Short mmCIF file of C-alpha atoms in Angstrom, two decimals:
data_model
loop_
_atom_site.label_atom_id
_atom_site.label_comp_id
_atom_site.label_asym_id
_atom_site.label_seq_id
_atom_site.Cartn_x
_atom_site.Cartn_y
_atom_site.Cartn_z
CA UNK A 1 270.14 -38.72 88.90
CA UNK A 2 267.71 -36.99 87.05
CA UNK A 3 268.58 -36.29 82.99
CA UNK A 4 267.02 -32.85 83.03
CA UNK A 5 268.17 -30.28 84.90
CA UNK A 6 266.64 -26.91 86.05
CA UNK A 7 268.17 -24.96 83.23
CA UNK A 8 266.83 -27.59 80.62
CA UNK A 9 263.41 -27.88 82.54
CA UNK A 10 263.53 -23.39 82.73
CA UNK A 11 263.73 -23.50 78.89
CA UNK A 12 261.11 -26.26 78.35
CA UNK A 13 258.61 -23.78 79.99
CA UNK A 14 259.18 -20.90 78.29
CA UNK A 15 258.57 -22.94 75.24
CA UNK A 16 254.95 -23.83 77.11
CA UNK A 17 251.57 -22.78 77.46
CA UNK A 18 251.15 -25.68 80.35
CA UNK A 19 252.82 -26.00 83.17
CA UNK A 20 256.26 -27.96 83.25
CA UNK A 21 256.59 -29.81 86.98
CA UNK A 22 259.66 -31.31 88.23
CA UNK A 23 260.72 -32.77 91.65
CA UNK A 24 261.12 -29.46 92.92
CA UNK A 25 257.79 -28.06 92.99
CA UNK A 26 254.88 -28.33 95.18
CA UNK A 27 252.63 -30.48 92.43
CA UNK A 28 255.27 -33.26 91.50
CA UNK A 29 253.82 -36.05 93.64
CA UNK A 30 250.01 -35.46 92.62
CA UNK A 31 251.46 -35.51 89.23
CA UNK A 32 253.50 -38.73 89.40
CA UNK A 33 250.41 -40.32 91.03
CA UNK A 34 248.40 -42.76 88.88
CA UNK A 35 245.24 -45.25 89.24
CA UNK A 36 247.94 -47.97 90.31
CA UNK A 37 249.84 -47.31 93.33
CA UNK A 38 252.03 -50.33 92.96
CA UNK A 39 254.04 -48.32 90.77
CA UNK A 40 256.21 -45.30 91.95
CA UNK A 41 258.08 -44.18 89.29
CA UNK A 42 260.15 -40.09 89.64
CA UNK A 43 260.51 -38.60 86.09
CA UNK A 44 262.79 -35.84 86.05
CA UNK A 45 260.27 -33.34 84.89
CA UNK A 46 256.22 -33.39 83.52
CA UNK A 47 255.50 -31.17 80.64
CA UNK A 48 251.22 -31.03 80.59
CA UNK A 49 250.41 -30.11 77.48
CA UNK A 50 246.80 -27.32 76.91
CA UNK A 51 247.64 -27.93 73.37
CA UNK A 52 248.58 -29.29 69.76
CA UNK A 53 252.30 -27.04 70.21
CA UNK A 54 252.82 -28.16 73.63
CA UNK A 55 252.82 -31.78 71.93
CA UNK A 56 255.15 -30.67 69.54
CA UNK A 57 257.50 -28.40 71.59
CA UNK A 58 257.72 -31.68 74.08
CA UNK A 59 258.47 -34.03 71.97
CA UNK A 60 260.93 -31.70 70.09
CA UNK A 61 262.78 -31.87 73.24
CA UNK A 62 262.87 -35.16 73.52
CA UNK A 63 264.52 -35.57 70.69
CA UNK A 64 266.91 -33.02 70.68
CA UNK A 65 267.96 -33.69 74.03
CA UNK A 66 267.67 -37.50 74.41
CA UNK A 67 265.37 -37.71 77.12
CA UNK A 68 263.54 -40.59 78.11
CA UNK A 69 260.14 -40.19 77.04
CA UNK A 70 256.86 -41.48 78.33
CA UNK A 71 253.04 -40.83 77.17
CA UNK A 72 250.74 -40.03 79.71
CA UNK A 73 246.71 -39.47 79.19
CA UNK A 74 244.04 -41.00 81.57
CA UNK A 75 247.15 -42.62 83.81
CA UNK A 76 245.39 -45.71 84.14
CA UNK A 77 248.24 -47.80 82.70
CA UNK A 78 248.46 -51.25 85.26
CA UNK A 79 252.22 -51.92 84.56
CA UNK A 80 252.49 -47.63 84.35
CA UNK A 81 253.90 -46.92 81.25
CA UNK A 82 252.44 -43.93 81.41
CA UNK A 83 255.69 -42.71 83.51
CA UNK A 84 259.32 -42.81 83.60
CA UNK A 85 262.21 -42.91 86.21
CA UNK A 86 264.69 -39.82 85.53
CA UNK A 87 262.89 -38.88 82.22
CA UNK A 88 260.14 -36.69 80.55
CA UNK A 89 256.29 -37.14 80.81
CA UNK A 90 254.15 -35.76 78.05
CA UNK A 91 251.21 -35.21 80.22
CA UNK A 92 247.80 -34.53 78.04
CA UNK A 93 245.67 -34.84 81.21
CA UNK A 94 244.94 -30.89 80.55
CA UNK A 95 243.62 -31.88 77.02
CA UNK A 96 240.30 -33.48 78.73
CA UNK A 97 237.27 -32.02 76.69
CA UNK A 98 234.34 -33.53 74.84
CA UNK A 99 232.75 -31.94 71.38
CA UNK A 100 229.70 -33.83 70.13
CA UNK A 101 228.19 -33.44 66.96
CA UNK A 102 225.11 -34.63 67.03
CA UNK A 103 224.36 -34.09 62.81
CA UNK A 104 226.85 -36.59 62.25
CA UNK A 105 226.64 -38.55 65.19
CA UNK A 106 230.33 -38.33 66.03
CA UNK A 107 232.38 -37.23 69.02
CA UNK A 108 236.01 -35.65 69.03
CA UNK A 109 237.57 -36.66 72.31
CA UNK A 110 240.34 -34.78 73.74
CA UNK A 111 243.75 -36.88 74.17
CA UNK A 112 243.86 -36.44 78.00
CA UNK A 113 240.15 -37.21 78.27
CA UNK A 114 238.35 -40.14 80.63
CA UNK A 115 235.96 -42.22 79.77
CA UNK A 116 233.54 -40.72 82.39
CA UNK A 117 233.72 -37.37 80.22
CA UNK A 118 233.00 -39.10 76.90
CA UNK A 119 229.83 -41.09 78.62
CA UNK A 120 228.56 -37.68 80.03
CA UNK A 121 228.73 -35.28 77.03
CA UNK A 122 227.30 -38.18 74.59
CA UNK A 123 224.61 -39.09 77.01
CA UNK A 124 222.38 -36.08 76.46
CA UNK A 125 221.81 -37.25 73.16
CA UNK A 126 221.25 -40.85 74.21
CA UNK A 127 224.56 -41.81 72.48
CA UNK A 128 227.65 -44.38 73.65
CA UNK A 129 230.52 -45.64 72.53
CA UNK A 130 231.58 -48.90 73.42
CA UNK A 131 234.22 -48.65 76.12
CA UNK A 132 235.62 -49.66 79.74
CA UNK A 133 233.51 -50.53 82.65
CA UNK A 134 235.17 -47.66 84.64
CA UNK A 135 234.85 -44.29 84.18
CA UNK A 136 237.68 -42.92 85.25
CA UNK A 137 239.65 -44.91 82.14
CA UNK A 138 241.19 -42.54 79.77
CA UNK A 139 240.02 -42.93 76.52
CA UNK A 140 243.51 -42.74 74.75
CA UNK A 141 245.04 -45.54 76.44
CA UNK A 142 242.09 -47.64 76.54
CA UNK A 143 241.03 -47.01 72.79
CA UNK A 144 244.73 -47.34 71.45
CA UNK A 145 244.76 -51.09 73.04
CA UNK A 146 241.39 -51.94 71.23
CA UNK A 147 239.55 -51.18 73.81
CA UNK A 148 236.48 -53.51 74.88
CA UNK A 149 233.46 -52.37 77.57
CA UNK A 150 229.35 -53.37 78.14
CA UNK A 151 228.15 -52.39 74.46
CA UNK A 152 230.81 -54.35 72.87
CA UNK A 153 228.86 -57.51 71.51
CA UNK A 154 226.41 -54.66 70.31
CA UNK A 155 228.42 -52.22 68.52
CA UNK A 156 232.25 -53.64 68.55
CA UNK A 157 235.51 -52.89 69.84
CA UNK A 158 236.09 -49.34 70.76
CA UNK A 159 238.47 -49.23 67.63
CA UNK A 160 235.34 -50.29 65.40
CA UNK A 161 233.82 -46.99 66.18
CA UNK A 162 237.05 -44.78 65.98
CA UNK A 163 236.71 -42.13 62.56
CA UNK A 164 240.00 -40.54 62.62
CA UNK A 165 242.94 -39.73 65.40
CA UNK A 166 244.89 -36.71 65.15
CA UNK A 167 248.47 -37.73 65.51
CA UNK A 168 252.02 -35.88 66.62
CA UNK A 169 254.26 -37.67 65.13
CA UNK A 170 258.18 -38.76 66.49
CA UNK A 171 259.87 -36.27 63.67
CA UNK A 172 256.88 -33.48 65.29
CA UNK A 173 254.45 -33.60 62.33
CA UNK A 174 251.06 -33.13 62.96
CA UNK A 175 248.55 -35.65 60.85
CA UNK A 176 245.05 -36.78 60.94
CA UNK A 177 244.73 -40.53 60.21
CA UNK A 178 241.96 -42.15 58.99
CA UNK A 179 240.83 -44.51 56.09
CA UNK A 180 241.40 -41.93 53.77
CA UNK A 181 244.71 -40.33 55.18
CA UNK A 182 247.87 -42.50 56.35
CA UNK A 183 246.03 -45.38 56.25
CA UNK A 184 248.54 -47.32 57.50
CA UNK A 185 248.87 -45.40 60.83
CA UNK A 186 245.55 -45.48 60.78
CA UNK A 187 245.35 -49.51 60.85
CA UNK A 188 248.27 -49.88 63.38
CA UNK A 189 246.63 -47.05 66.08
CA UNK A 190 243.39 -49.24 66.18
CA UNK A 191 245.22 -51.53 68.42
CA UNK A 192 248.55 -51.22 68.54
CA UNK A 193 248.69 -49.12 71.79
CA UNK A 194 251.04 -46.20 71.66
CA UNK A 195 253.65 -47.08 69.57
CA UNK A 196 253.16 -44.65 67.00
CA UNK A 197 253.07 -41.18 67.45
CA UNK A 198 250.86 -38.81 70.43
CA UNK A 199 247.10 -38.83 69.84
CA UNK A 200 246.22 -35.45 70.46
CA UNK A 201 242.56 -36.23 69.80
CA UNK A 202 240.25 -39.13 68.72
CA UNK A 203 236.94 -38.80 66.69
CA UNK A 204 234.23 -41.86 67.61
CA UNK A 205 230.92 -42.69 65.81
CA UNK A 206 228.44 -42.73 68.54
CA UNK A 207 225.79 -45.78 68.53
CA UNK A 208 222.09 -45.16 70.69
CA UNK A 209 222.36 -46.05 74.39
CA UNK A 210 220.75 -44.13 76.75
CA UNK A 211 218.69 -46.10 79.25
CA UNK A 212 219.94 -49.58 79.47
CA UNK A 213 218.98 -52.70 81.61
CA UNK A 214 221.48 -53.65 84.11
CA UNK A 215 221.94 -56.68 86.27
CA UNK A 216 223.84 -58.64 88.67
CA UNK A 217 223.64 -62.45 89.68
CA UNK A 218 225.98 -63.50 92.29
CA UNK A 219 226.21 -67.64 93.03
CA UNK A 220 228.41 -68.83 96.11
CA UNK A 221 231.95 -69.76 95.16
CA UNK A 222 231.56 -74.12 95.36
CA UNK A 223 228.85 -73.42 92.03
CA UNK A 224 231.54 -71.87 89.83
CA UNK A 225 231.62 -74.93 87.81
CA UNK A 226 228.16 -75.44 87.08
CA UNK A 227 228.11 -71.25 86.41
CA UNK A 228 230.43 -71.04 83.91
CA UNK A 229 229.17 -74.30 82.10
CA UNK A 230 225.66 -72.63 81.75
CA UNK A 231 227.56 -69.03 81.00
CA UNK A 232 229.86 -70.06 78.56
CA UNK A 233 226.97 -72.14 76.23
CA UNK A 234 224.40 -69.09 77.18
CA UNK A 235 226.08 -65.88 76.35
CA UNK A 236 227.44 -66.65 73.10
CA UNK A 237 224.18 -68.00 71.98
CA UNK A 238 222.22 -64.72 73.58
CA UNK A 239 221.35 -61.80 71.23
CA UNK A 240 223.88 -59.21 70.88
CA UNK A 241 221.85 -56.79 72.87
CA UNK A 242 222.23 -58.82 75.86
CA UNK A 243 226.37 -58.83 77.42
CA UNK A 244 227.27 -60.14 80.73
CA UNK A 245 231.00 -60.42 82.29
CA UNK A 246 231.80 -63.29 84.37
CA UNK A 247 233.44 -62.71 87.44
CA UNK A 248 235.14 -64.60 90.86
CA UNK A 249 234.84 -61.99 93.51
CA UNK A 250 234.21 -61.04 97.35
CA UNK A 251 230.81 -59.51 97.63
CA UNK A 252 231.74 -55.60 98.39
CA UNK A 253 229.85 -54.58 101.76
CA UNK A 254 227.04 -52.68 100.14
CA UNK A 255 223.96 -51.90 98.02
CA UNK A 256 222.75 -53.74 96.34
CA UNK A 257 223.68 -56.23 97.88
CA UNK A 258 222.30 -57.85 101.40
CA UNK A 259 224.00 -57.78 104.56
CA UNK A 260 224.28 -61.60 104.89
CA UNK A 261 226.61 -62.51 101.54
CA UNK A 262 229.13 -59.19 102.37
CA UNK A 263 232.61 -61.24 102.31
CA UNK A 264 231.54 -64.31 100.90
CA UNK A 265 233.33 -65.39 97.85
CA UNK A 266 231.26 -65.66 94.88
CA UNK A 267 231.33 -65.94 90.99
CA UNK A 268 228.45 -63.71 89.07
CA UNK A 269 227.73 -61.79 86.12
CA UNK A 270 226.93 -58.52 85.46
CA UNK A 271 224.95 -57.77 83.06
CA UNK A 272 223.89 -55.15 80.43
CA UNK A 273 220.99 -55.49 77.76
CA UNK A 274 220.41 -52.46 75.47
CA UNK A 275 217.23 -53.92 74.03
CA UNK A 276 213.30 -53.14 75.18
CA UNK A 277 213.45 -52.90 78.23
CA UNK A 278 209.56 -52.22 79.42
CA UNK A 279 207.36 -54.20 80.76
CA UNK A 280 209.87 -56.10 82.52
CA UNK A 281 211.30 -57.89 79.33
CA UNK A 282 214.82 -57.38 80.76
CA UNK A 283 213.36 -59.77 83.70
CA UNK A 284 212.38 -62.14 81.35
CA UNK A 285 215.53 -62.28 79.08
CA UNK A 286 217.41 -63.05 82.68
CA UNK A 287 214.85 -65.97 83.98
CA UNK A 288 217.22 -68.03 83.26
CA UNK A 289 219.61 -67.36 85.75
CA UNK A 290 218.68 -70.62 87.94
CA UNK A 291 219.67 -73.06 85.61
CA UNK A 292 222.98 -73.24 86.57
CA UNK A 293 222.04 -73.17 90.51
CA UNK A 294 219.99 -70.87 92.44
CA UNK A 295 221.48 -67.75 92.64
CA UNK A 296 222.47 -65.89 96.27
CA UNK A 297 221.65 -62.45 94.94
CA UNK A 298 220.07 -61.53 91.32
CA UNK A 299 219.03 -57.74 91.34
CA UNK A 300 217.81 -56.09 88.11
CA UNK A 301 217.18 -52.34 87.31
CA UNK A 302 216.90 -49.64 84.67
CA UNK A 303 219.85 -47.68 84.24
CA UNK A 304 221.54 -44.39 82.74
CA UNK A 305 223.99 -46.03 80.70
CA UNK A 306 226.85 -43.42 82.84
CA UNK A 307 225.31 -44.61 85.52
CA UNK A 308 226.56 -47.90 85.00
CA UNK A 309 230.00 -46.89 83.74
CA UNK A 310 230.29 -45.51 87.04
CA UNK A 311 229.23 -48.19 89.05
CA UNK A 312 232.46 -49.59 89.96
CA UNK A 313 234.37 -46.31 90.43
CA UNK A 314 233.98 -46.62 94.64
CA UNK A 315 234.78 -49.76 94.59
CA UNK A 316 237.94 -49.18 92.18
CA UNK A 317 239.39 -46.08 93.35
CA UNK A 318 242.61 -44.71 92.27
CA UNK A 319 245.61 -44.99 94.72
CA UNK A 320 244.99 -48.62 95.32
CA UNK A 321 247.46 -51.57 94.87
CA UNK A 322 247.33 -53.33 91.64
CA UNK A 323 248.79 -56.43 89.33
CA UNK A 324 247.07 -58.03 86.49
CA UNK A 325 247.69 -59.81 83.49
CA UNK A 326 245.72 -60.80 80.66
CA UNK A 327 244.53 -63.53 78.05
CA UNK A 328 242.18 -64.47 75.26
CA UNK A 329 240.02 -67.42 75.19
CA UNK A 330 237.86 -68.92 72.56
CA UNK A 331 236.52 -71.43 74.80
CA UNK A 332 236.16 -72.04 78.48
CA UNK A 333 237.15 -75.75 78.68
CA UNK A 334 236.21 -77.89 81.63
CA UNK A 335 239.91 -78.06 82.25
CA UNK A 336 239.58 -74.22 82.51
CA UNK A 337 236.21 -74.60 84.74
CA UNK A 338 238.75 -76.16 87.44
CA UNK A 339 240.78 -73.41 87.06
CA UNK A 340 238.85 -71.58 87.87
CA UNK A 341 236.97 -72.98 90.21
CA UNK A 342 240.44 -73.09 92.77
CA UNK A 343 241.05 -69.86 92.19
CA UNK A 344 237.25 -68.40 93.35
CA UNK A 345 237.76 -70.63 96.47
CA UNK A 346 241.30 -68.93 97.32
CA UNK A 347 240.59 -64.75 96.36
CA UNK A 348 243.25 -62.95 98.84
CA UNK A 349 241.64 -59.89 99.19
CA UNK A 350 238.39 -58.30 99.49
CA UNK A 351 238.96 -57.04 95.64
CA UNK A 352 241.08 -59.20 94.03
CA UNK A 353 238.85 -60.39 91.24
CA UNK A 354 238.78 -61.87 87.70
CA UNK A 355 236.97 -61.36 85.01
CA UNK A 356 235.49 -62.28 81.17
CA UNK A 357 235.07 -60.02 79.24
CA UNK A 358 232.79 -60.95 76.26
CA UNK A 359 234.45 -60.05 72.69
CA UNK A 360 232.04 -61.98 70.48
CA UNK A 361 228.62 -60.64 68.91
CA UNK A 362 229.45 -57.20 66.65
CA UNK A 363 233.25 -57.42 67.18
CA UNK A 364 233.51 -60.73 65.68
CA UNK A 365 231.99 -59.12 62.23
CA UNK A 366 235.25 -56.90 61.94
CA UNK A 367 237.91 -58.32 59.69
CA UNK A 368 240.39 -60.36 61.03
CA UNK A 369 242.69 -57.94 59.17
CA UNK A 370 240.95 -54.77 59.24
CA UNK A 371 242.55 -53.46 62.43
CA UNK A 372 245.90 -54.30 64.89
CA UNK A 373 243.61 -56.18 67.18
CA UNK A 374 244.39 -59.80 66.29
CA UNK A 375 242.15 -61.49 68.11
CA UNK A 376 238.90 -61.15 66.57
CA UNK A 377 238.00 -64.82 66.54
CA UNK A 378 238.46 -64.80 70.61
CA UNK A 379 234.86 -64.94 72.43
CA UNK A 380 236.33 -63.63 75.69
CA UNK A 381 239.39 -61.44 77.37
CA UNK A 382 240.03 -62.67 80.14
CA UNK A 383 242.03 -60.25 83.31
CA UNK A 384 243.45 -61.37 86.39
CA UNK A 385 243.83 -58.89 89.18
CA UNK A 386 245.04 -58.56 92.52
CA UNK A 387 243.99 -55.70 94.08
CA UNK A 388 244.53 -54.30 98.09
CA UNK A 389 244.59 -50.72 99.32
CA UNK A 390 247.24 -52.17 101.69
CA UNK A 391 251.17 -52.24 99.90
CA UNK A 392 252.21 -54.79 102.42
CA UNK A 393 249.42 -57.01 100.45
CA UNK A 394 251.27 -56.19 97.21
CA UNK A 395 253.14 -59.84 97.11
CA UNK A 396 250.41 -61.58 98.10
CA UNK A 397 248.18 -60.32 95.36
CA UNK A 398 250.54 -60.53 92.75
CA UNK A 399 251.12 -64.06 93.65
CA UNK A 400 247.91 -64.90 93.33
CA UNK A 401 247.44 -62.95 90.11
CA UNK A 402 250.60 -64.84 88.48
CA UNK A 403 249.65 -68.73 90.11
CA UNK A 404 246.00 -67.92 88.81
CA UNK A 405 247.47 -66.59 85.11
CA UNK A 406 249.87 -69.10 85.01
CA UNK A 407 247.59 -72.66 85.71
CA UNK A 408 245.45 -71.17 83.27
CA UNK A 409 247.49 -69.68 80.16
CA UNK A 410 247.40 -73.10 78.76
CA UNK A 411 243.69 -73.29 78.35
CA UNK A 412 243.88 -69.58 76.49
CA UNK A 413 244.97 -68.49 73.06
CA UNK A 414 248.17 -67.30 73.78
CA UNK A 415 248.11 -63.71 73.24
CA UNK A 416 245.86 -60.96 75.48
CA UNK A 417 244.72 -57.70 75.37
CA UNK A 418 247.80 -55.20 74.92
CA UNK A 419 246.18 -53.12 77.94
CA UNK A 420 246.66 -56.19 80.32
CA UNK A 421 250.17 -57.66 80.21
CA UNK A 422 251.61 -56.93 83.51
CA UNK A 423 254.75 -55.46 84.35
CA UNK A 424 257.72 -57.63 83.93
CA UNK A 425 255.88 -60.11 81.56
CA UNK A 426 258.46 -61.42 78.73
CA UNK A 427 258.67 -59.36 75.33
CA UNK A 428 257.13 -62.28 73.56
CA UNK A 429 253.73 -61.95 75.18
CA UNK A 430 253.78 -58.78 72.91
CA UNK A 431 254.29 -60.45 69.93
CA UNK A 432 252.35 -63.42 70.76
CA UNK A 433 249.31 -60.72 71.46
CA UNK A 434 249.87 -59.14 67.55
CA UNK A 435 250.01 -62.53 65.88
CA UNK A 436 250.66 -62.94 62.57
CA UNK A 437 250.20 -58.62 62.27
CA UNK A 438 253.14 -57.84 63.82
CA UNK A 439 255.42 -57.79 61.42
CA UNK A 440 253.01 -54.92 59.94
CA UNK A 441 253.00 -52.94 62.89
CA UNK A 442 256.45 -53.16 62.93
CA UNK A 443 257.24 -51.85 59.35
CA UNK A 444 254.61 -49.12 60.30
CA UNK A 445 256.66 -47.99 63.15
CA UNK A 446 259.92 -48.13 61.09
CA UNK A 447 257.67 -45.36 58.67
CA UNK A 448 256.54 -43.58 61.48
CA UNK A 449 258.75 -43.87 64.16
CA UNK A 450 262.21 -45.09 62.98
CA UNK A 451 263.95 -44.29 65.94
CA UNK A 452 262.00 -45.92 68.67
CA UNK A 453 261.46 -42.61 70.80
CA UNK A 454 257.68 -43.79 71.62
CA UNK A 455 259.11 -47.29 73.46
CA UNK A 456 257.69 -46.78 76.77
CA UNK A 457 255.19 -49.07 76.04
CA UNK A 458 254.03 -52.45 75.22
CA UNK A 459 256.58 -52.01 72.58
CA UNK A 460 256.97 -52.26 69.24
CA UNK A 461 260.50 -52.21 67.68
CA UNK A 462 260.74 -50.94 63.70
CA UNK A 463 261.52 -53.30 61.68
CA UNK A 464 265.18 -53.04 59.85
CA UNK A 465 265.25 -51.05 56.93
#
């Protein structure tokens, strides 16, 4: 039964400037719908906040009335914490805007914002900030977990680049955190997901990426071995300009790629260099891409860097089926090669895929205390993902997803990035993913959020008084 009723949802909006949706009106199941269909989830009601004092109003009732309460921006959330059975959703998917400054080289990003609008509205002054590989990410979730993307061995984490946050708090204070102000909150947001208070808005230093080189090598699936033995000695030794993911995958059934390999199982790298790229240096930085074996496909272009943040968004559409966990590696051991190796052989679906995602270069020159993220001596973060448009595919993939996870977690570090723990994954993965900060975070929630109303999440409990 649902904990709000139509008299409680009636005086919600009048309190409103946005919309308040509940399982009565015409909008509630393209507002319950997120990237990951796996989940289907029926909150009681979904307050979308245009504003700072819808924030506060929501979460004011919340509190008074005991509601369940989940945080909702870009709804890309894989276990989709991002909604609630029978409770409220504070939606900031209204709050999507962009303001660049381009005197100061900074963006203010809208709570409810997507990575796809951040990449646009920077672009124009051939500015990024490093972040996702998919631009339909929003940039709360994604930036509140760390966050990680294509410019990350040349510019950091996404956190590295993150000025301030503006910040509703549990009690329904309004702050701005930054080095300067609550520097506390200020550490724990810059990786300790959303444990802490509502993000109304972030503001990101912006680094110079406009045109970047792109590239993809694809090798059959039986040369995984000899792949990732060449990758994992290559890329850490590469220049920071140059980044490349590893992947096991099915070749998708178009450009750029031929005809003949659509289907075939493969392992590949995409790449992204953000040096000089004229006169065919990228080309020349990649020659190398035979060592390991001849490749079945390598394709190389100049690129908008949107253009590549977008590059996956057919392929990845929202509304598909989806389960993935998540680990950090400092190492890919030939134990993990074998690993590996089964798994490329045995993808279940056309998308099902895995990747590494390179953490090294500029995010290594962080402190390892500077921030939440507690991994900063990991070279790669690793997901696992079973994905199928089809839900009678959803056991399968998560199968594969948790056999795949599972032979391998003992070749990892033990913790992962917060975005990728899957649902029903044990409460110590959480704690095993903060290390030895999580005792901080944990005293920082008792400051800011004593009563644990932000705990749909990866959560964080405060610490006893």
């Amino acid at each position: 039964m649902n904990t709000i009723d139509e008299r409680a949802a009636s005086t919600l909006r009048e309190a409103l400037r946005g919309p308040v949706i509940t399982p009565q009106d015409p909008g509630y199941d393209e507002a319950r719908s997120i990237y990951n269909a796996m989940i289907d989830r029926r909150p009681a009601a979904f307050a979308q906040c245009v504003d700072v004092a819808d924030v506060r109003e929501t979460i004011s009732f919340a509190r008074d009335t005991g509601a369940e309460l989940a945080v909702r921006g870009g709804g890309h959330s894989g276990p989709g914490l991002c909604l609630v059975d029978d409770g409220l959703v504070l939606d900031l998917s209204p709050m999507r805007w962009v303001r660049v400054d381009p005197e100061t080289d900074t963006a203010q990003v809208g709570g409810g914002s997507w990575l796809g609008d951040l990449d646009h509205a920077a672009h124009t002054f051939g500015r990024a900030v490093p972040a996702g590989i998919i631009s339909t990410t929003g940039v709360g979730g994604l930036t509140l977990g760390g966050g990680h993307g294509h410019l990350t061995r040349r510019y950091g984490l996404t956190i590295d680049s993150l000025q301030s946050a503006d910040v509703v708090l549990a009690d329904g204070s309004y702050v701005t955190a930054s080095a300067q102000s609550h520097p506390d909150l200020f550490w724990a947001l810059r990786g300790g997901g959303g444990n802490f208070g509502v993000v109304t808005s972030f503001t990101f230093r912006l680094h110079p990426a406009s045109t970047v080189g792109v590239a993809v090598t694809v090798w059959p699936a039986e040369h995984t071995p000899e792949v990732l033995r060449w990758y994992r000695e290559f890329l850490p030794a590469a220049p920071d300009e140059l980044s490349g993911f590893f992947a096991v995958l099915v070749v998708p059934p178009g450009p750029p790629f031929p005809e003949p390999i659509h289907g075939q199982k493969m392992c590949g790298v995409v790449w992204c260099y953000t040096g000089d790229i004229a006169d065919g240096h990228l080309e020349e930085v990649l020659s190398v891409v035979n060592e390991p074996a001849p490749p079945a496909f390598h394709f190389t272009t100049p690129m908008p860097y949107p253009a590549l943040q977008t590059m996956f968004d057919g392929l990845m559409p929202r509304g598909l089926q989806w389960y993935w966990r998540g680990d950090f590696f400092d190492t890919i051991s030939d134990a993990a090669i074998e690993v590996h190796h089964k798994y490329a052989e045995n993808i279940p679906t056309a998308l099902s895929t895995m990747h590494l995602y390179p953490v090294d270069g500029a995010a290594h020159r962080a402190g390892a205390d500077d921030t939440a993220w507690a991994y900063r001596d990991a070279v790669w973060s690793g997901v696992f993902a079973g994905i199928d448009p089809d839900p009678a595919n959803a056991g399968l993939i998560r199968q594969w997803c948790v056999d795949y996870w599972t032979d391998l977690h003992p070749h990892s570090m033990g913790g992962a990035y917060v975005n990728y723990i899957g649902q029903g994954e044990r409460l110590d993965r959480v704690r095993a993913t903060y290390r030895g900060h999580y005792d901080r975070l944990a005293s920082v929630k008792r400051a800011y959020d004593p009563d644990n109303l932000f705990h749909a999440n990866q959560n964080i409990a405060p610490s006893p008084d």
